[in-house]
Short mmCIF file of C-alpha atoms and ligand atoms in Angstrom, two decimals:
data_model
loop_
_atom_site.label_atom_id
_atom_site.label_comp_id
_atom_site.label_asym_id
_atom_site.label_seq_id
_atom_site.Cartn_x
_atom_site.Cartn_y
_atom_site.Cartn_z
CA MET A 4 0.00 0.00 0.00
CA ARG A 5 0.97 3.67 -0.35
CA PHE A 6 4.63 3.15 0.43
CA THR A 7 5.97 6.69 0.15
CA LEU A 8 3.64 8.25 2.67
CA LEU A 9 3.34 5.29 5.02
CA ALA A 10 7.10 4.80 5.18
CA SER A 11 7.54 8.45 6.10
CA LEU A 12 4.83 8.23 8.72
CA ILE A 13 6.29 5.11 10.31
CA GLY A 14 9.71 6.75 10.38
CA LEU A 15 8.28 9.70 12.28
CA ALA A 16 6.23 7.59 14.68
CA LEU A 17 9.25 5.42 15.55
CA GLY A 18 10.86 8.45 17.13
CA ALA A 19 8.62 7.98 20.14
CA PHE A 20 10.10 4.54 20.87
CA ALA A 21 13.78 5.27 20.35
CA GLN A 22 15.92 3.63 23.06
CA SER A 23 19.44 2.70 22.06
CA SER A 24 21.93 5.30 20.93
CA ALA A 25 22.16 3.68 17.49
CA VAL A 26 18.40 3.98 17.11
CA ASP A 27 18.51 7.52 18.51
CA ALA A 28 21.12 8.47 15.94
CA TYR A 29 19.12 6.94 13.11
CA VAL A 30 15.93 8.65 14.26
CA ALA A 31 17.73 11.97 14.55
CA SER A 32 18.97 11.78 10.97
CA GLU A 33 15.86 10.15 9.49
CA SER A 34 13.16 12.27 11.19
CA PRO A 35 13.71 15.44 9.15
CA VAL A 36 13.80 13.36 5.94
CA ALA A 37 10.60 11.54 6.88
CA LYS A 38 8.89 14.77 7.91
CA GLN A 39 9.82 16.43 4.63
CA GLY A 40 8.47 13.36 2.82
CA VAL A 41 5.13 13.83 4.56
CA LEU A 42 5.01 17.56 3.81
CA ASN A 43 5.88 16.95 0.15
CA ASN A 44 2.61 15.02 -0.21
CA ILE A 45 0.34 17.80 1.09
CA GLY A 46 -1.28 20.36 -1.21
CA PRO A 47 -1.14 22.99 -2.46
CA ASN A 48 2.64 23.43 -2.37
CA GLY A 49 4.15 20.04 -1.48
CA SER A 50 6.63 19.04 -4.19
CA LYS A 51 4.71 15.79 -4.85
CA SER A 52 1.23 17.22 -4.43
CA HIS A 53 0.71 18.78 -7.85
CA GLY A 54 -3.00 19.28 -8.49
CA ALA A 55 -4.02 18.81 -4.85
CA LYS A 56 -6.19 21.43 -3.18
CA ALA A 57 -4.89 23.13 -0.03
CA GLY A 58 -4.70 20.79 2.96
CA ILE A 59 -5.27 17.66 0.86
CA VAL A 60 -2.91 14.76 1.64
CA VAL A 61 -1.89 12.85 -1.50
CA ALA A 62 -1.43 9.13 -0.83
CA SER A 63 1.24 8.91 -3.54
CA PRO A 64 2.03 10.80 -6.74
CA ASN A 65 2.04 7.40 -8.51
CA THR A 66 -0.56 7.24 -11.26
CA GLU A 67 -0.01 3.69 -12.51
CA ASN A 68 0.76 0.24 -11.07
CA PRO A 69 -0.89 1.24 -8.82
CA ASN A 70 -2.66 4.56 -9.22
CA TYR A 71 -2.60 6.09 -5.73
CA LEU A 72 -3.13 9.70 -6.70
CA TYR A 73 -6.08 10.02 -4.33
CA THR A 74 -6.68 11.25 -0.81
CA TRP A 75 -7.88 8.80 1.84
CA THR A 76 -9.71 10.08 4.90
CA ARG A 77 -7.94 7.52 7.13
CA ASP A 78 -4.40 8.30 5.91
CA SER A 79 -4.92 12.06 5.88
CA SER A 80 -6.28 12.01 9.43
CA LEU A 81 -3.36 9.91 10.72
CA VAL A 82 -0.88 12.23 8.99
CA PHE A 83 -2.49 15.30 10.48
CA LYS A 84 -2.88 13.73 13.91
CA LEU A 85 0.90 13.55 13.96
CA LEU A 86 1.40 17.07 12.58
CA ILE A 87 -1.15 18.43 15.05
CA ASP A 88 0.72 16.69 17.90
CA GLN A 89 3.93 18.38 16.73
CA PHE A 90 2.16 21.73 16.59
CA THR A 91 0.35 21.56 19.93
CA SER A 92 3.48 20.29 21.74
CA GLY A 93 5.40 23.32 20.45
CA GLU A 94 7.81 21.12 18.47
CA ASP A 95 6.84 22.78 15.17
CA THR A 96 4.84 25.99 15.43
CA SER A 97 5.06 26.60 11.67
CA LEU A 98 2.33 24.03 10.91
CA ARG A 99 -0.73 26.09 11.82
CA THR A 100 -1.60 27.30 8.32
CA LEU A 101 -1.38 23.76 6.98
CA ILE A 102 -3.53 22.43 9.83
CA ASP A 103 -6.16 25.09 9.16
CA GLN A 104 -6.09 24.11 5.47
CA PHE A 105 -6.54 20.46 6.41
CA THR A 106 -9.60 21.12 8.59
CA SER A 107 -11.09 23.33 5.84
CA ALA A 108 -10.45 20.68 3.18
CA GLU A 109 -12.04 17.96 5.32
CA ALA A 110 -15.07 20.17 5.96
CA ILE A 111 -15.48 20.40 2.17
CA LEU A 112 -15.02 16.65 1.61
CA GLN A 113 -17.63 15.84 4.27
CA GLN A 114 -20.22 17.59 2.10
CA VAL A 115 -19.26 16.02 -1.27
CA PRO A 116 -21.97 13.54 -2.38
CA ASN A 117 -20.26 10.25 -3.26
CA PRO A 118 -21.07 6.58 -3.91
CA SER A 119 -21.44 5.95 -0.14
CA GLY A 120 -24.13 8.64 0.12
CA THR A 121 -24.50 12.29 1.06
CA VAL A 122 -23.34 13.85 4.31
CA SER A 123 -26.61 12.75 5.94
CA THR A 124 -26.99 9.32 4.28
CA GLY A 125 -23.64 7.61 4.90
CA GLY A 126 -21.31 9.62 2.67
CA LEU A 127 -18.95 10.24 5.60
CA GLY A 128 -17.88 6.60 5.30
CA GLU A 129 -16.51 7.09 1.78
CA PRO A 130 -12.86 6.00 1.94
CA LYS A 131 -11.20 8.17 -0.70
CA PHE A 132 -11.65 11.19 -2.95
CA ASN A 133 -9.90 12.76 -5.90
CA ILE A 134 -7.23 15.27 -4.88
CA ASP A 135 -9.23 18.13 -6.39
CA GLU A 136 -11.95 17.42 -3.75
CA THR A 137 -14.37 15.70 -6.14
CA ALA A 138 -15.90 12.27 -5.57
CA PHE A 139 -14.17 9.09 -6.71
CA THR A 140 -16.91 7.15 -8.43
CA ASP A 141 -15.31 3.88 -9.61
CA PRO A 142 -15.94 0.61 -7.76
CA TRP A 143 -14.10 0.37 -4.39
CA GLY A 144 -14.32 -1.30 -1.00
CA ARG A 145 -16.78 1.06 0.61
CA PRO A 146 -17.74 2.25 3.12
CA GLN A 147 -14.72 2.33 5.45
CA ARG A 148 -15.99 3.57 8.78
CA ASP A 149 -12.68 4.28 10.50
CA GLY A 150 -12.12 7.54 8.57
CA PRO A 151 -14.60 9.76 10.41
CA ALA A 152 -13.37 8.46 13.79
CA LEU A 153 -9.72 9.17 13.01
CA ARG A 154 -10.58 12.58 11.61
CA ALA A 155 -12.50 13.48 14.77
CA THR A 156 -9.56 12.38 16.95
CA ALA A 157 -7.13 14.55 14.98
CA ILE A 158 -9.31 17.66 14.90
CA ILE A 159 -10.32 17.36 18.57
CA ARG A 160 -6.64 17.51 19.53
CA TYR A 161 -6.25 20.79 17.64
CA ALA A 162 -9.54 22.16 18.95
CA ASP A 163 -8.48 21.42 22.54
CA TRP A 164 -5.30 23.43 21.93
CA LEU A 165 -7.33 26.32 20.53
CA LEU A 166 -9.59 26.26 23.61
CA ASP A 167 -6.49 26.20 25.85
CA ASN A 168 -5.41 29.34 24.01
CA GLY A 169 -8.71 31.21 24.29
CA ASN A 170 -9.97 30.75 20.72
CA THR A 171 -13.42 29.45 21.61
CA THR A 172 -15.21 31.25 18.77
CA TYR A 173 -13.35 29.42 16.01
CA VAL A 174 -13.79 26.08 17.74
CA GLU A 175 -17.52 26.54 18.26
CA ASN A 176 -18.33 28.03 14.87
CA THR A 177 -15.90 26.24 12.56
CA LEU A 178 -14.46 23.05 14.05
CA TRP A 179 -17.26 21.72 16.26
CA PRO A 180 -19.74 21.31 13.35
CA VAL A 181 -17.12 19.21 11.48
CA ILE A 182 -16.22 17.15 14.55
CA ARG A 183 -19.85 16.61 15.44
CA LEU A 184 -20.79 15.25 12.00
CA ASP A 185 -18.09 12.61 12.34
CA LEU A 186 -18.94 11.70 15.94
CA ASP A 187 -22.67 11.48 15.20
CA TYR A 188 -21.88 9.19 12.27
CA VAL A 189 -19.72 6.93 14.44
CA ALA A 190 -22.30 6.84 17.22
CA ALA A 191 -25.07 5.95 14.78
CA ASP A 192 -23.33 3.53 12.40
CA TRP A 193 -20.49 1.79 14.26
CA ASN A 194 -22.38 -1.53 14.26
CA GLN A 195 -22.78 -1.59 10.47
CA SER A 196 -20.46 -3.61 8.25
CA THR A 197 -17.30 -1.86 7.09
CA PHE A 198 -14.34 -2.54 4.85
CA ASP A 199 -11.16 -2.88 6.92
CA LEU A 200 -8.11 -0.63 6.68
CA TRP A 201 -6.61 -2.89 3.97
CA GLU A 202 -9.82 -2.27 2.01
CA GLU A 203 -10.51 -5.94 1.31
CA ILE A 204 -12.84 -7.48 3.91
CA ASN A 205 -16.45 -6.33 4.38
CA SER A 206 -17.21 -7.27 7.97
CA SER A 207 -16.46 -5.83 11.38
CA SER A 208 -12.84 -4.74 11.94
CA PHE A 209 -10.93 -4.64 15.23
CA PHE A 210 -8.96 -1.57 14.10
CA THR A 211 -12.11 0.27 13.05
CA THR A 212 -13.90 -0.57 16.30
CA ALA A 213 -10.86 0.49 18.37
CA VAL A 214 -10.52 3.90 16.71
CA GLN A 215 -14.28 4.44 16.90
CA HIS A 216 -14.17 3.71 20.63
CA ARG A 217 -11.35 6.19 21.11
CA ALA A 218 -13.12 8.90 19.06
CA LEU A 219 -16.35 8.66 21.05
CA ARG A 220 -14.54 8.73 24.43
CA GLU A 221 -12.56 11.80 23.32
CA GLY A 222 -15.67 13.23 21.70
CA ALA A 223 -17.70 12.93 24.92
CA ALA A 224 -14.97 14.68 26.93
CA PHE A 225 -14.56 17.38 24.29
CA ALA A 226 -18.31 18.02 23.92
CA SER A 227 -18.56 18.27 27.67
CA ARG A 228 -15.73 20.81 27.76
CA LEU A 229 -17.47 22.83 25.05
CA GLY A 230 -20.78 22.81 26.93
CA GLN A 231 -22.46 20.61 24.30
CA SER A 232 -24.05 18.51 27.00
CA GLY A 233 -26.83 17.20 24.75
CA VAL A 234 -24.57 14.76 22.92
CA VAL A 235 -22.38 13.56 25.80
CA ASP A 236 -24.58 10.73 27.08
CA GLY A 237 -25.18 9.35 23.59
CA TYR A 238 -21.46 9.29 22.74
CA THR A 239 -20.64 7.72 26.11
CA SER A 240 -23.22 4.95 25.84
CA GLN A 241 -22.12 4.04 22.31
CA ALA A 242 -18.48 4.11 23.50
CA ASP A 243 -19.50 1.63 26.22
CA ASN A 244 -21.09 -0.58 23.56
CA LEU A 245 -17.97 -0.33 21.38
CA LEU A 246 -15.77 -1.36 24.31
CA CYS A 247 -18.02 -4.33 25.02
CA PHE A 248 -17.89 -5.37 21.35
CA LEU A 249 -14.08 -4.98 21.31
CA GLN A 250 -13.77 -7.28 24.30
CA VAL A 251 -15.99 -9.92 22.72
CA GLY A 252 -13.86 -9.62 19.57
CA SER A 253 -10.60 -10.12 21.52
CA ARG A 254 -11.99 -13.28 23.06
CA PHE A 255 -12.65 -14.67 19.57
CA ILE A 256 -9.08 -13.87 18.56
CA ALA A 257 -7.71 -15.51 21.72
CA THR A 258 -9.53 -18.82 21.17
C1 NAG B 301 1.71 28.10 -1.38
O1 NAG B 301 2.38 28.88 -2.36
C2 NAG B 301 1.73 30.10 -2.65
C3 NAG B 301 2.45 30.72 -3.84
O2 NAG B 301 3.82 30.79 -3.58
C4 NAG B 301 1.73 30.96 -1.41
O3 NAG B 301 1.05 32.18 -1.66
C5 NAG B 301 1.04 30.23 -0.26
O4 NAG B 301 1.14 30.97 0.93
C6 NAG B 301 1.65 28.85 -0.05
N1 NAG B 301 0.83 28.10 0.91
C7 NAG B 301 1.37 27.48 1.96
C8 NAG B 301 0.42 26.77 2.89
O5 NAG B 301 2.55 27.47 2.19
C1 NAG B 302 -8.57 31.35 15.95
O1 NAG B 302 -7.94 30.32 15.19
C2 NAG B 302 -8.17 30.40 13.80
C3 NAG B 302 -7.54 29.18 13.16
O2 NAG B 302 -6.15 29.20 13.24
C4 NAG B 302 -7.62 31.70 13.26
O3 NAG B 302 -7.93 31.83 11.88
C5 NAG B 302 -8.22 32.87 14.02
O4 NAG B 302 -7.57 34.08 13.61
C6 NAG B 302 -8.02 32.69 15.52
N1 NAG B 302 -8.72 33.77 16.23
C7 NAG B 302 -8.12 34.45 17.19
C8 NAG B 302 -8.96 35.50 17.85
O5 NAG B 302 -6.97 34.25 17.54
C1 NAG B 303 -23.03 -5.61 15.75
O1 NAG B 303 -23.20 -5.98 17.14
C2 NAG B 303 -23.52 -7.34 17.37
C3 NAG B 303 -23.77 -7.53 18.86
O2 NAG B 303 -22.64 -7.15 19.60
C4 NAG B 303 -22.38 -8.24 16.85
O3 NAG B 303 -22.72 -9.59 17.02
C5 NAG B 303 -22.15 -7.93 15.37
O4 NAG B 303 -21.04 -8.67 14.92
C6 NAG B 303 -21.90 -6.45 15.15
N1 NAG B 303 -21.75 -6.18 13.72
C7 NAG B 303 -20.80 -5.39 13.24
C8 NAG B 303 -20.72 -5.29 11.76
O5 NAG B 303 -20.00 -4.76 13.93
C1 NAG B 304 -21.20 -5.85 3.30
O1 NAG B 304 -21.82 -6.74 4.19
C2 NAG B 304 -23.14 -6.37 4.58
C3 NAG B 304 -23.62 -7.35 5.63
O2 NAG B 304 -23.46 -8.68 5.20
C4 NAG B 304 -24.04 -6.35 3.35
O3 NAG B 304 -25.35 -5.91 3.72
C5 NAG B 304 -23.46 -5.36 2.34
O4 NAG B 304 -24.22 -5.39 1.16
C6 NAG B 304 -22.01 -5.73 2.02
N1 NAG B 304 -21.45 -4.68 1.17
C7 NAG B 304 -20.75 -4.98 0.07
C8 NAG B 304 -20.25 -3.82 -0.70
O5 NAG B 304 -20.51 -6.12 -0.27
#
């Protein structure tokens, strides 16, 4: 799958686990390379993002064998979760414009009617879009219900930072409506069949269930912080159901 971007992402994530001095040295030299690789794939100015709208993460510039010149909600959200962590921790304060472009791009994609539906009829579960923010309409393994959960987790992290820094207006007016669409979708549809993250099996998926559980726990805490008390109980009770389902699933794996 999407080697360029995933390899860069794994290189960055490994930094968190570095122990030995040899690993430390490798991480120190590789991290800037991996980070630049990630940034190169983000529109509008990344060197490998030609044709991508602002804030759109290109899976790969490859257009044949295989054609990966698309943007996946899952991959984009994982990429930006990491960039948002670097921004909110103070490690890289230059990322704010890009993060704002990402949240704006995702707000647009949420509303694009696609083969999974419209924003109110399941379209949030559409796995991938064209990099010019139009729908991808060929056959594909759809829906993939981890995308909205991962997107909510990433944007909540940024929104919490904005609240910490007194920018409540932007969070309430601009980010909360985007976050809420995703959380409402997860709360309503988590028990429906989904294609897994490798896009092959239409079933339930441990990964999907795990990230949905996380999103609803974080979503309940975030909604509570924002004074959106009307949704908190619903998110919490579906998170409880997700946890129960996860535990049943682990027992199947163990036997
Ligand atoms: C992208 O490049 C254009 C043209 O140079 C510039 O105006 C814009 O600020 C750049 N955007 C980002 C996010 O760097
Ligand atoms: C709040 O954050 C948004 C997003 O970065 C920014 O556009 C806006 O200027 C900020 N508002 C204030 C008052 O800082
Ligand atoms: C929905 O929940 C039921 C009861 O926990 C479970 O048996 C079923 O496998 C779930 N289906 C999906 C697709 O998650
Ligand atoms: C996925 O599985 C569900 C439940 O068996 C079924 O209703 C749905 O049509 C399947 N979707 C695809 C695309 O095969």
